[in-house]
PDB file of C-alpha atoms (C1' of nucleotides) in Angstrom:
ATOM      1  CA  MET A   1       0.000   0.000   0.000  1.00  0.00           C
ATOM      2  CA  THR A   2       1.173   3.491  -0.731  1.00  0.00           C
ATOM      3  CA  TYR A   3      -0.229   6.919  -0.027  1.00  0.00           C
ATOM      4  CA  ILE A   4      -0.912   9.431  -2.739  1.00  0.00           C
ATOM      5  CA  LEU A   5      -1.212  13.166  -2.263  1.00  0.00           C
ATOM      6  CA  VAL A   6      -4.634  14.577  -3.061  1.00  0.00           C
ATOM      7  CA  ARG A   7      -5.848  18.154  -3.049  1.00  0.00           C
ATOM      8  CA  SER A   8      -9.162  19.705  -3.753  1.00  0.00           C
ATOM      9  CA  PRO A   9      -8.582  22.445  -6.351  1.00  0.00           C
ATOM     10  CA  ASP A  10     -10.225  24.929  -3.995  1.00  0.00           C
ATOM     11  CA  SER A  11      -8.888  23.932  -0.655  1.00  0.00           C
ATOM     12  CA  ASP A  12      -5.608  24.585   1.072  1.00  0.00           C
ATOM     13  CA  GLU A  13      -5.382  21.085   2.401  1.00  0.00           C
ATOM     14  CA  THR A  14      -3.397  18.163   1.055  1.00  0.00           C
ATOM     15  CA  VAL A  15      -4.534  14.730   2.189  1.00  0.00           C
ATOM     16  CA  GLU A  16      -2.712  11.430   1.875  1.00  0.00           C
ATOM     17  CA  LEU A  17      -5.005   8.679   0.650  1.00  0.00           C
ATOM     18  CA  PRO A  18      -4.146   4.974   0.862  1.00  0.00           C
ATOM     19  CA  THR A  19      -4.270   2.763  -2.220  1.00  0.00           C
ATOM     20  CA  GLU A  20      -5.653  -0.776  -2.378  1.00  0.00           C
ATOM     21  CA  ASP A  21      -3.809  -4.082  -2.759  1.00  0.00           C
ATOM     22  CA  ASP A  22      -4.365  -3.975  -6.520  1.00  0.00           C
ATOM     23  CA  ASN A  23      -2.726  -0.513  -6.568  1.00  0.00           C
ATOM     24  CA  SER A  24      -5.993   1.233  -7.390  1.00  0.00           C
ATOM     25  CA  LEU A  25      -7.594   3.988  -5.358  1.00  0.00           C
ATOM     26  CA  CYS A  26     -11.145   3.347  -4.181  1.00  0.00           C
ATOM     27  CA  LEU A  27     -13.541   6.130  -5.111  1.00  0.00           C
ATOM     28  CA  ALA A  28     -15.069   5.628  -1.680  1.00  0.00           C
ATOM     29  CA  THR A  29     -11.693   6.432  -0.110  1.00  0.00           C
ATOM     30  CA  LEU A  30     -11.598   9.607  -2.160  1.00  0.00           C
ATOM     31  CA  THR A  31     -15.128  10.729  -1.374  1.00  0.00           C
ATOM     32  CA  ALA A  32     -14.664   9.969   2.309  1.00  0.00           C
ATOM     33  CA  GLN A  33     -12.266  12.920   2.363  1.00  0.00           C
ATOM     34  CA  PHE A  34     -13.608  14.950  -0.567  1.00  0.00           C
ATOM     35  CA  PRO A  35     -17.371  14.366  -0.687  1.00  0.00           C
ATOM     36  CA  ASP A  36     -17.908  16.092  -4.030  1.00  0.00           C
ATOM     37  CA  ALA A  37     -14.984  14.570  -5.884  1.00  0.00           C
ATOM     38  CA  ILE A  38     -15.842  12.365  -8.839  1.00  0.00           C
ATOM     39  CA  GLY A  39     -12.352  11.769 -10.158  1.00  0.00           C
ATOM     40  CA  LEU A  40      -8.698  12.711 -10.050  1.00  0.00           C
ATOM     41  CA  ARG A  41      -6.314  14.426 -12.414  1.00  0.00           C
ATOM     42  CA  TYR A  42      -2.693  15.485 -12.376  1.00  0.00           C
ATOM     43  CA  GLU A  43      -0.422  17.691 -14.404  1.00  0.00           C
ATOM     44  CA  SER A  44       1.186  15.716 -17.179  1.00  0.00           C
ATOM     45  CA  PRO A  45       4.966  16.211 -17.071  1.00  0.00           C
ATOM     46  CA  GLU A  46       5.104  15.876 -20.864  1.00  0.00           C
ATOM     47  CA  THR A  47       2.372  18.215 -22.001  1.00  0.00           C
ATOM     48  CA  GLY A  48       1.673  20.325 -18.948  1.00  0.00           C
ATOM     49  CA  ALA A  49      -2.018  19.628 -19.450  1.00  0.00           C
ATOM     50  CA  MET A  50      -4.140  18.090 -16.758  1.00  0.00           C
ATOM     51  CA  ARG A  51      -4.420  14.363 -17.308  1.00  0.00           C
ATOM     52  CA  GLY A  52      -7.386  12.441 -15.950  1.00  0.00           C
ATOM     53  CA  LEU A  53      -7.237   9.055 -14.276  1.00  0.00           C
ATOM     54  CA  ARG A  54      -9.133   6.121 -15.648  1.00  0.00           C
ATOM     55  CA  ALA A  55     -12.159   5.281 -13.499  1.00  0.00           C
ATOM     56  CA  SER A  56     -13.728   1.847 -13.484  1.00  0.00           C
ATOM     57  CA  GLU A  57     -16.020  -0.058 -11.149  1.00  0.00           C
ATOM     58  CA  GLY A  58     -15.660   2.319  -8.249  1.00  0.00           C
ATOM     59  CA  LYS A  59     -11.913   2.470  -8.557  1.00  0.00           C
ATOM     60  CA  LEU A  60      -9.417   4.953  -9.914  1.00  0.00           C
ATOM     61  CA  LEU A  61      -6.486   3.418 -11.725  1.00  0.00           C
ATOM     62  CA  PRO A  62      -2.929   4.764 -11.470  1.00  0.00           C
ATOM     63  CA  PRO A  63      -1.129   6.306 -14.467  1.00  0.00           C
ATOM     64  CA  GLU A  64       0.753   3.830 -16.663  1.00  0.00           C
ATOM     65  CA  ASP A  65       4.031   4.526 -14.904  1.00  0.00           C
ATOM     66  CA  GLY A  66       2.522   4.200 -11.443  1.00  0.00           C
ATOM     67  CA  TRP A  67       1.299   6.751  -8.935  1.00  0.00           C
ATOM     68  CA  SER A  68       4.712   8.382  -8.794  1.00  0.00           C
ATOM     69  CA  ASN A  69       4.707  11.442  -6.569  1.00  0.00           C
ATOM     70  CA  HIS A  70       2.331  13.668  -8.436  1.00  0.00           C
ATOM     71  CA  VAL A  71      -0.070  15.854  -6.555  1.00  0.00           C
ATOM     72  CA  TYR A  72      -3.529  14.741  -7.626  1.00  0.00           C
ATOM     73  CA  PHE A  73      -6.368  17.192  -7.831  1.00  0.00           C
ATOM     74  CA  CYS A  74      -9.979  16.285  -7.297  1.00  0.00           C
ATOM     75  CA  THR A  75     -12.367  16.666 -10.170  1.00  0.00           C
ATOM     76  CA  ILE A  76     -15.490  18.226  -8.699  1.00  0.00           C
ATOM     77  CA  ALA A  77     -18.921  17.591 -10.193  1.00  0.00           C
ATOM     78  CA  LYS A  78     -20.054  20.773 -11.936  1.00  0.00           C
ATOM     79  CA  GLY A  79     -23.494  22.215 -11.376  1.00  0.00           C
ATOM     80  CA  ILE A  80     -24.240  20.548  -8.089  1.00  0.00           C
ATOM     81  CA  LYS A  81     -22.132  22.775  -5.915  1.00  0.00           C
ATOM     82  CA  ARG A  82     -23.424  23.713  -2.553  1.00  0.00           C
ATOM     83  CA  LYS A  83     -23.152  27.194  -1.132  1.00  0.00           C
ATOM     84  CA  VAL A  84     -20.227  26.299   1.048  1.00  0.00           C
ATOM     85  CA  ASP A  85     -18.276  25.166  -1.999  1.00  0.00           C
ATOM     86  CA  GLN A  86     -18.801  28.505  -3.641  1.00  0.00           C
ATOM     87  CA  ASP A  87     -17.231  30.102  -0.621  1.00  0.00           C
ATOM     88  CA  VAL A  88     -14.287  27.799  -1.012  1.00  0.00           C
ATOM     89  CA  ASP A  89     -13.973  28.839  -4.657  1.00  0.00           C
ATOM     90  CA  VAL A  90     -13.600  32.409  -3.552  1.00  0.00           C
ATOM     91  CA  ALA A  91     -10.849  31.324  -1.221  1.00  0.00           C
ATOM     92  CA  SER A  92      -8.866  29.724  -4.002  1.00  0.00           C
ATOM     93  CA  SER A  93      -8.551  33.126  -5.595  1.00  0.00           C
ATOM     94  CA  ALA A  94      -7.388  34.561  -2.302  1.00  0.00           C
ATOM     95  CA  LYS A  95      -3.695  35.115  -2.282  1.00  0.00           C
ATOM     96  CA  SER A  96      -2.783  33.654   1.033  1.00  0.00           C
ATOM     97  CA  LYS A  97      -2.292  29.971   0.344  1.00  0.00           C
ATOM     98  CA  MET A  98      -1.232  29.067  -3.168  1.00  0.00           C
ATOM     99  CA  ARG A  99       2.071  30.855  -2.760  1.00  0.00           C
ATOM    100  CA  THR A 100       5.575  29.679  -2.186  1.00  0.00           C
ATOM    101  CA  VAL A 101       7.229  30.934   0.958  1.00  0.00           C
ATOM    102  CA  ASP A 102      10.494  30.430   2.767  1.00  0.00           C
ATOM    103  CA  LEU A 103      10.304  27.067   4.498  1.00  0.00           C
ATOM    104  CA  ILE A 104      12.177  26.504   7.701  1.00  0.00           C
ATOM    105  CA  VAL A 105      14.367  23.414   7.857  1.00  0.00           C
ATOM    106  CA  LEU A 106      14.890  22.165  11.388  1.00  0.00           C
ATOM    107  CA  GLY A 107      17.342  19.594  12.629  1.00  0.00           C
ATOM    108  CA  LEU A 108      20.130  19.991  10.101  1.00  0.00           C
ATOM    109  CA  PRO A 109      23.451  18.441  11.063  1.00  0.00           C
ATOM    110  CA  PHE A 110      25.761  21.165  12.334  1.00  0.00           C
ATOM    111  CA  SER A 111      28.167  20.090   9.648  1.00  0.00           C
ATOM    112  CA  CYS A 112      25.694  20.509   6.782  1.00  0.00           C
ATOM    113  CA  ASP A 113      26.517  23.395   4.473  1.00  0.00           C
ATOM    114  CA  GLU A 114      24.273  25.354   2.166  1.00  0.00           C
ATOM    115  CA  SER A 115      25.224  23.619  -1.035  1.00  0.00           C
ATOM    116  CA  THR A 116      24.522  20.214   0.502  1.00  0.00           C
ATOM    117  CA  MET A 117      21.105  21.351   1.642  1.00  0.00           C
ATOM    118  CA  ARG A 118      20.319  22.996  -1.671  1.00  0.00           C
ATOM    119  CA  GLU A 119      21.376  19.925  -3.588  1.00  0.00           C
ATOM    120  CA  TYR A 120      19.193  17.757  -1.393  1.00  0.00           C
ATOM    121  CA  PHE A 121      16.080  19.855  -1.953  1.00  0.00           C
ATOM    122  CA  SER A 122      16.702  20.231  -5.676  1.00  0.00           C
ATOM    123  CA  GLN A 123      15.279  16.762  -6.188  1.00  0.00           C
ATOM    124  CA  TYR A 124      11.863  18.299  -5.500  1.00  0.00           C
ATOM    125  CA  GLY A 125      12.214  21.128  -7.997  1.00  0.00           C
ATOM    126  CA  GLU A 126      13.999  24.379  -8.563  1.00  0.00           C
ATOM    127  CA  VAL A 127      15.273  25.984  -5.373  1.00  0.00           C
ATOM    128  CA  VAL A 128      15.122  29.763  -5.512  1.00  0.00           C
ATOM    129  CA  THR A 129      16.903  30.515  -2.267  1.00  0.00           C
ATOM    130  CA  SER A 130      18.461  28.431   0.440  1.00  0.00           C
ATOM    131  CA  GLU A 131      20.271  29.516   3.523  1.00  0.00           C
ATOM    132  CA  ILE A 132      21.633  28.063   6.724  1.00  0.00           C
ATOM    133  CA  LYS A 133      21.542  30.240   9.809  1.00  0.00           C
ATOM    134  CA  LYS A 134      24.926  30.672  11.404  1.00  0.00           C
ATOM    135  CA  ASP A 135      26.370  32.257  14.493  1.00  0.00           C
ATOM    136  CA  SER A 136      27.572  35.641  13.329  1.00  0.00           C
ATOM    137  CA  HIS A 137      30.823  35.378  15.275  1.00  0.00           C
ATOM    138  CA  THR A 138      31.931  31.800  14.953  1.00  0.00           C
ATOM    139  CA  GLY A 139      30.249  31.230  11.606  1.00  0.00           C
ATOM    140  CA  LYS A 140      29.009  27.883  12.839  1.00  0.00           C
ATOM    141  CA  SER A 141      25.671  26.521  11.747  1.00  0.00           C
ATOM    142  CA  LYS A 142      22.815  26.856  14.191  1.00  0.00           C
ATOM    143  CA  GLY A 143      21.355  23.666  12.796  1.00  0.00           C
ATOM    144  CA  PHE A 144      18.481  25.183  10.905  1.00  0.00           C
ATOM    145  CA  GLY A 145      17.920  27.036   7.710  1.00  0.00           C
ATOM    146  CA  PHE A 146      15.455  28.130   5.081  1.00  0.00           C
ATOM    147  CA  VAL A 147      14.621  26.950   1.605  1.00  0.00           C
ATOM    148  CA  HIS A 148      12.339  28.533  -0.972  1.00  0.00           C
ATOM    149  CA  PHE A 149      11.038  26.651  -4.001  1.00  0.00           C
ATOM    150  CA  LYS A 150      10.011  28.136  -7.294  1.00  0.00           C
ATOM    151  CA  ASP A 151       6.948  25.958  -7.694  1.00  0.00           C
ATOM    152  CA  PHE A 152       4.120  25.509  -5.253  1.00  0.00           C
ATOM    153  CA  ASP A 153       3.959  21.819  -6.092  1.00  0.00           C
ATOM    154  CA  SER A 154       7.524  21.330  -4.888  1.00  0.00           C
ATOM    155  CA  GLN A 155       6.598  23.061  -1.664  1.00  0.00           C
ATOM    156  CA  ILE A 156       3.619  20.765  -1.143  1.00  0.00           C
ATOM    157  CA  GLN A 157       5.718  17.676  -1.734  1.00  0.00           C
ATOM    158  CA  VAL A 158       8.419  18.789   0.652  1.00  0.00           C
ATOM    159  CA  LEU A 159       6.039  19.816   3.410  1.00  0.00           C
ATOM    160  CA  ALA A 160       4.327  16.455   3.240  1.00  0.00           C
ATOM    161  CA  LYS A 161       7.496  14.505   3.985  1.00  0.00           C
ATOM    162  CA  LYS A 162      10.220  13.978   6.526  1.00  0.00           C
ATOM    163  CA  HIS A 163      13.733  14.389   5.218  1.00  0.00           C
ATOM    164  CA  PHE A 164      17.089  12.780   5.825  1.00  0.00           C
ATOM    165  CA  ILE A 165      19.807  15.309   5.227  1.00  0.00           C
ATOM    166  CA  GLY A 166      23.373  14.400   6.090  1.00  0.00           C
ATOM    167  CA  GLY A 167      22.108  11.408   8.015  1.00  0.00           C
ATOM    168  CA  ARG A 168      19.776  13.344  10.267  1.00  0.00           C
ATOM    169  CA  LEU A 169      16.008  13.457  10.255  1.00  0.00           C
ATOM    170  CA  CYS A 170      14.982  17.006   9.433  1.00  0.00           C
ATOM    171  CA  GLU A 171      11.637  18.718   9.636  1.00  0.00           C
ATOM    172  CA  VAL A 172      10.451  21.223   7.064  1.00  0.00           C
ATOM    173  CA  LYS A 173       7.658  23.574   8.025  1.00  0.00           C
ATOM    174  CA  ILE A 174       6.075  26.881   7.224  1.00  0.00           C
ATOM    175  CA  PRO A 175       7.719  29.287   9.671  1.00  0.00           C
ATOM    176  CA  ASN A 176       5.659  30.267  12.678  1.00  0.00           C
ATOM    177  CA  GLU A 177       2.626  28.449  11.491  1.00  0.00           C
ATOM    178  CA  LYS A 178       0.359  27.810  14.407  1.00  0.00           C
ATOM    179  CA  THR A 179      -1.015  24.416  15.179  1.00  0.00           C
ATOM    180  CA  GLU A 180      -4.711  23.698  15.053  1.00  0.00           C
ATOM    181  CA  ALA A 181      -4.848  24.029  18.836  1.00  0.00           C
ATOM    182  CA  GLU A 182      -3.058  27.368  19.054  1.00  0.00           C
ATOM    183  CA  ALA A 183      -4.522  29.038  16.035  1.00  0.00           C
ATOM    184  CA  SER A 184      -7.551  31.217  15.983  1.00  0.00           C
ATOM    185  CA  HIS A 185      -9.842  30.573  13.084  1.00  0.00           C
ATOM    186  CA  ARG A 186     -11.833  33.581  14.117  1.00  0.00           C
ATOM    187  CA  LEU A 187     -11.907  37.290  13.684  1.00  0.00           C
ATOM    188  CA  PHE A 188     -13.633  39.586  16.080  1.00  0.00           C
ATOM    189  CA  VAL A 189     -15.305  42.408  14.164  1.00  0.00           C
ATOM    190  CA  GLY A 190     -16.327  45.277  16.373  1.00  0.00           C
ATOM    191  CA  GLN A 191     -18.017  48.661  15.960  1.00  0.00           C
ATOM    192  CA  LEU A 192     -20.486  47.053  13.633  1.00  0.00           C
ATOM    193  CA  ASN A 193     -23.463  49.024  12.569  1.00  0.00           C
ATOM    194  CA  PRO A 194     -26.843  47.293  12.745  1.00  0.00           C
ATOM    195  CA  THR A 195     -27.479  47.425   9.005  1.00  0.00           C
ATOM    196  CA  ILE A 196     -24.597  45.067   8.308  1.00  0.00           C
ATOM    197  CA  THR A 197     -25.747  41.526   7.628  1.00  0.00           C
ATOM    198  CA  GLU A 198     -23.944  38.237   7.863  1.00  0.00           C
ATOM    199  CA  ASP A 199     -23.978  38.100   4.077  1.00  0.00           C
ATOM    200  CA  ASP A 200     -22.210  41.465   3.930  1.00  0.00           C
ATOM    201  CA  LEU A 201     -19.522  40.112   6.211  1.00  0.00           C
ATOM    202  CA  LYS A 202     -19.243  36.925   4.210  1.00  0.00           C
ATOM    203  CA  GLU A 203     -18.865  38.848   0.989  1.00  0.00           C
ATOM    204  CA  TYR A 204     -16.225  41.134   2.404  1.00  0.00           C
ATOM    205  CA  PHE A 205     -14.096  38.590   4.273  1.00  0.00           C
ATOM    206  CA  SER A 206     -14.275  35.732   1.784  1.00  0.00           C
ATOM    207  CA  GLU A 207     -11.687  37.762  -0.093  1.00  0.00           C
ATOM    208  CA  PHE A 208      -9.170  36.517   2.452  1.00  0.00           C
ATOM    209  CA  GLY A 209     -10.082  32.858   2.733  1.00  0.00           C
ATOM    210  CA  ALA A 210     -12.876  30.329   2.844  1.00  0.00           C
ATOM    211  CA  ILE A 211     -15.387  31.122   5.538  1.00  0.00           C
ATOM    212  CA  ALA A 212     -16.845  28.444   7.752  1.00  0.00           C
ATOM    213  CA  ASP A 213     -19.232  30.644   9.676  1.00  0.00           C
ATOM    214  CA  THR A 214     -20.303  34.192  10.373  1.00  0.00           C
ATOM    215  CA  TYR A 215     -22.133  35.116  13.514  1.00  0.00           C
ATOM    216  CA  ILE A 216     -23.777  38.353  14.609  1.00  0.00           C
ATOM    217  CA  PRO A 217     -25.288  38.116  18.079  1.00  0.00           C
ATOM    218  CA  LYS A 218     -28.795  39.589  17.938  1.00  0.00           C
ATOM    219  CA  ASN A 219     -31.496  40.291  20.517  1.00  0.00           C
ATOM    220  CA  PRO A 220     -29.989  42.472  21.493  1.00  0.00           C
ATOM    221  CA  PHE A 221     -27.659  43.554  18.728  1.00  0.00           C
ATOM    222  CA  ARG A 222     -24.316  44.063  20.398  1.00  0.00           C
ATOM    223  CA  GLY A 223     -22.275  45.710  17.704  1.00  0.00           C
ATOM    224  CA  PHE A 224     -19.881  42.909  16.954  1.00  0.00           C
ATOM    225  CA  ALA A 225     -19.552  39.704  14.972  1.00  0.00           C
ATOM    226  CA  PHE A 226     -17.337  36.686  14.638  1.00  0.00           C
ATOM    227  CA  ILE A 227     -15.984  35.422  11.345  1.00  0.00           C
ATOM    228  CA  THR A 228     -14.722  31.865  11.423  1.00  0.00           C
ATOM    229  CA  PHE A 229     -12.409  30.777   8.625  1.00  0.00           C
ATOM    230  CA  ILE A 230     -11.843  27.216   7.551  1.00  0.00           C
ATOM    231  CA  ASP A 231      -8.106  27.660   7.622  1.00  0.00           C
ATOM    232  CA  PRO A 232      -6.709  28.202  11.117  1.00  0.00           C
ATOM    233  CA  ASN A 233      -4.022  30.563   9.909  1.00  0.00           C
ATOM    234  CA  VAL A 234      -5.964  32.952   7.727  1.00  0.00           C
ATOM    235  CA  ALA A 235      -7.257  35.073  10.571  1.00  0.00           C
ATOM    236  CA  ALA A 236      -3.731  35.878  11.658  1.00  0.00           C
ATOM    237  CA  LEU A 237      -2.878  37.240   8.208  1.00  0.00           C
ATOM    238  CA  ILE A 238      -5.673  39.765   7.954  1.00  0.00           C
ATOM    239  CA  SER A 239      -4.549  43.247   8.859  1.00  0.00           C
ATOM    240  CA  LYS A 240      -5.850  44.230  12.210  1.00  0.00           C
ATOM    241  CA  GLY A 241      -7.535  47.552  12.792  1.00  0.00           C
ATOM    242  CA  GLU A 242      -9.793  49.497  10.500  1.00  0.00           C
ATOM    243  CA  HIS A 243     -11.732  47.906   7.682  1.00  0.00           C
ATOM    244  CA  VAL A 244     -14.626  49.499   5.837  1.00  0.00           C
ATOM    245  CA  ILE A 245     -17.637  47.374   4.949  1.00  0.00           C
ATOM    246  CA  LYS A 246     -20.539  49.079   3.179  1.00  0.00           C
ATOM    247  CA  ASN A 247     -19.428  52.489   4.440  1.00  0.00           C
ATOM    248  CA  ASN A 248     -19.242  51.110   7.948  1.00  0.00           C
ATOM    249  CA  ARG A 249     -15.852  51.501   9.552  1.00  0.00           C
ATOM    250  CA  VAL A 250     -15.363  48.392  11.655  1.00  0.00           C
ATOM    251  CA  LYS A 251     -12.620  47.238  13.969  1.00  0.00           C
ATOM    252  CA  VAL A 252     -11.016  43.894  13.224  1.00  0.00           C
ATOM    253  CA  LEU A 253      -9.123  41.888  15.781  1.00  0.00           C
ATOM    254  CA  GLU A 254      -8.047  38.310  15.959  1.00  0.00           C
ATOM    255  CA  ALA A 255     -10.554  36.585  18.199  1.00  0.00           C
ATOM    256  CA  THR A 256      -9.072  35.137  21.339  1.00  0.00           C
ATOM    257  CA  PRO A 257      -9.314  31.363  21.426  1.00  0.00           C
ATOM    258  CA  ARG A 258     -12.637  30.074  22.598  1.00  0.00           C
ATOM    259  CA  LEU A 259     -12.594  29.216  26.265  1.00  0.00           C
ATOM    260  CA  SER A 260     -14.321  26.284  27.819  1.00  0.00           C
ATOM    261  CA  LYS A 261     -17.414  27.186  29.815  1.00  0.00           C
ATOM    262  CA  SER A 262     -15.706  26.899  33.176  1.00  0.00           C
ATOM    263  CA  LYS A 263     -12.636  28.837  32.029  1.00  0.00           C
ATOM    264  CA  ALA A 264     -14.887  31.539  30.629  1.00  0.00           C
ATOM    265  CA  VAL A 265     -16.655  31.851  33.971  1.00  0.00           C
ATOM    266  CA  GLU A 266     -13.362  32.026  35.844  1.00  0.00           C
ATOM    267  CA  LYS A 267     -12.071  34.689  33.487  1.00  0.00           C
ATOM    268  CA  LYS A 268     -15.156  36.844  33.836  1.00  0.00           C
ATOM    269  CA  GLU A 269     -15.166  36.509  37.594  1.00  0.00           C
ATOM    270  CA  ARG A 270     -11.519  37.523  37.647  1.00  0.00           C
ATOM    271  CA  GLU A 271     -12.348  40.553  35.563  1.00  0.00           C
ATOM    272  CA  GLY A 272     -15.262  41.604  37.691  1.00  0.00           C
ATOM    273  CA  TYR A 273     -18.189  40.431  35.645  1.00  0.00           C
ATOM    274  CA  TYR A 274     -21.119  38.579  37.057  1.00  0.00           C
ATOM    275  CA  ASP A 275     -23.888  36.527  35.550  1.00  0.00           C
ATOM    276  CA  ARG A 276     -27.006  38.633  35.737  1.00  0.00           C
ATOM    277  CA  ASN A 277     -29.399  35.797  35.098  1.00  0.00           C
ATOM    278  CA  ASN A 278     -27.538  33.206  37.075  1.00  0.00           C
ATOM    279  CA  GLY A 279     -27.050  30.928  34.115  1.00  0.00           C
ATOM    280  CA  GLY A 280     -28.686  33.080  31.484  1.00  0.00           C
ATOM    281  CA  GLY A 281     -26.844  34.553  28.583  1.00  0.00           C
ATOM    282  CA  GLN A 282     -25.888  38.069  29.640  1.00  0.00           C
ATOM    283  CA  TRP A 283     -22.834  39.245  31.471  1.00  0.00           C
ATOM    284  CA  ARG A 284     -22.426  42.726  32.845  1.00  0.00           C
ATOM    285  CA  LYS A 285     -19.521  44.483  34.367  1.00  0.00           C
ATOM    286  CA  MET A 286     -20.054  45.189  38.059  1.00  0.00           C
ATOM    287  CA  GLU A 287     -19.411  48.925  37.716  1.00  0.00           C
ATOM    288  CA  GLU A 288     -22.583  49.164  35.677  1.00  0.00           C
ATOM    289  CA  ASP A 289     -24.513  49.003  38.925  1.00  0.00           C
ATOM    290  CA  HIS A 290     -23.258  52.476  39.640  1.00  0.00           C
ATOM    291  CA  TYR A 291     -24.991  53.758  36.545  1.00  0.00           C
ATOM    292  CA  SER A 292     -28.579  53.535  35.491  1.00  0.00           C
ATOM    293  CA  GLY A 293     -28.586  49.788  35.248  1.00  0.00           C
ATOM    294  CA  LYS A 294     -29.531  50.095  31.639  1.00  0.00           C
ATOM    295  CA  GLY A 295     -26.040  50.537  30.328  1.00  0.00           C
ATOM    296  CA  SER A 296     -24.967  48.588  27.304  1.00  0.00           C
ATOM    297  CA  ILE A 297     -23.582  45.134  27.767  1.00  0.00           C
ATOM    298  CA  THR A 298     -19.834  45.150  27.673  1.00  0.00           C
ATOM    299  CA  ALA A 299     -18.589  42.972  24.869  1.00  0.00           C
ATOM    300  CA  PHE A 300     -15.059  41.987  24.105  1.00  0.00           C
ATOM    301  CA  PRO A 301     -13.152  39.572  21.916  1.00  0.00           C
ATOM    302  CA  GLY A 302     -13.384  36.094  23.291  1.00  0.00           C
ATOM    303  CA  ASP A 303     -17.048  36.323  24.179  1.00  0.00           C
ATOM    304  CA  ARG A 304     -18.847  33.061  23.911  1.00  0.00           C
ATOM    305  CA  HIS A 305     -20.970  32.195  20.959  1.00  0.00           C
TER     306      HIS A 305
ATOM    307  C1'  DG B   1      36.481  21.827  20.726  1.00  0.00           C
ATOM    308  C1'  DT B   2      30.463  20.793  23.265  1.00  0.00           C
ATOM    309  C1'  DT B   3      24.540  20.885  21.414  1.00  0.00           C
ATOM    310  C1'  DG B   4      19.508  19.134  19.136  1.00  0.00           C
ATOM    311  C1'  DA B   5      14.237  22.486  20.529  1.00  0.00           C
ATOM    312  C1'  DG B   6      13.286  26.054  17.910  1.00  0.00           C
ATOM    313  C1'  DC B   7      11.556  30.454  14.082  1.00  0.00           C
ATOM    314  C1'  DG B   8      15.191  34.300  10.223  1.00  0.00           C
ATOM    315  C1'  DT B   9      21.648  40.267  11.978  1.00  0.00           C
ATOM    316  C1'  DT B  10      21.317  42.032   6.599  1.00  0.00           C
TER     317       DT B  10
END
DNA sequence: GTTGAGCGTT
């Protein structure tokens, strides 16, 4: 059994799918990960055109020369797209993901020099830049470096693998990329005016990446919203501060990670909030008691929803 | 002269 690399043309995710004993790929295996896929294609090294895989009896058959290490793209059934897929389409035109970047290479042998590293990575495609970080005084390697590929496909291949360079196992990653656990998928959008709808937000922010959810707390309207992106790292890339949506100047912040119920209670107690309805939905800051009692509810990033 | 999780003098 081998694994082949499969991407949806719209998504930023590459998934390894296992092949069967007869070296075919089950369509069911494909659709388990990509529900709307009906086939696979890859870029032909000879012609540069996309070449489709033969499909037969619920199986996809490998190219004549084997699966090789192509990146396979899902063929998506046209005309039966759901709304969420259209959002994903918008994301594919967003600049954030389909770009090559410097990749950090961790765990290099201290003895490994730049030409050795560059030569190693050249097997995946043209290397644009490569560099090993060194101590500025001694000139000795710090054991990590950076590599930048010309083609996005090379980058995908390299990120999907572990590497032995100079006899050591090295890790290649996108620098500073947060893990699923650390990352915030969400933006906090404040100073929202009540005429703004969730569709307005969706339209505006889908420019930056595929949106999983938009949420505007209503009853009462509280002047803020949350935008949840599919990709955990998109939110971090959007410039914080002022954005203008339909003539409404709004304030964009990265939402603080969602807290568990008990943690949220602890935090609010620490900060001097109390639960007005003893289990109901509204929190008020204690100082509000000194005012009319009808003051607006204090909202802040990290509020539950 | 040693080391082994991390995140880049320009």
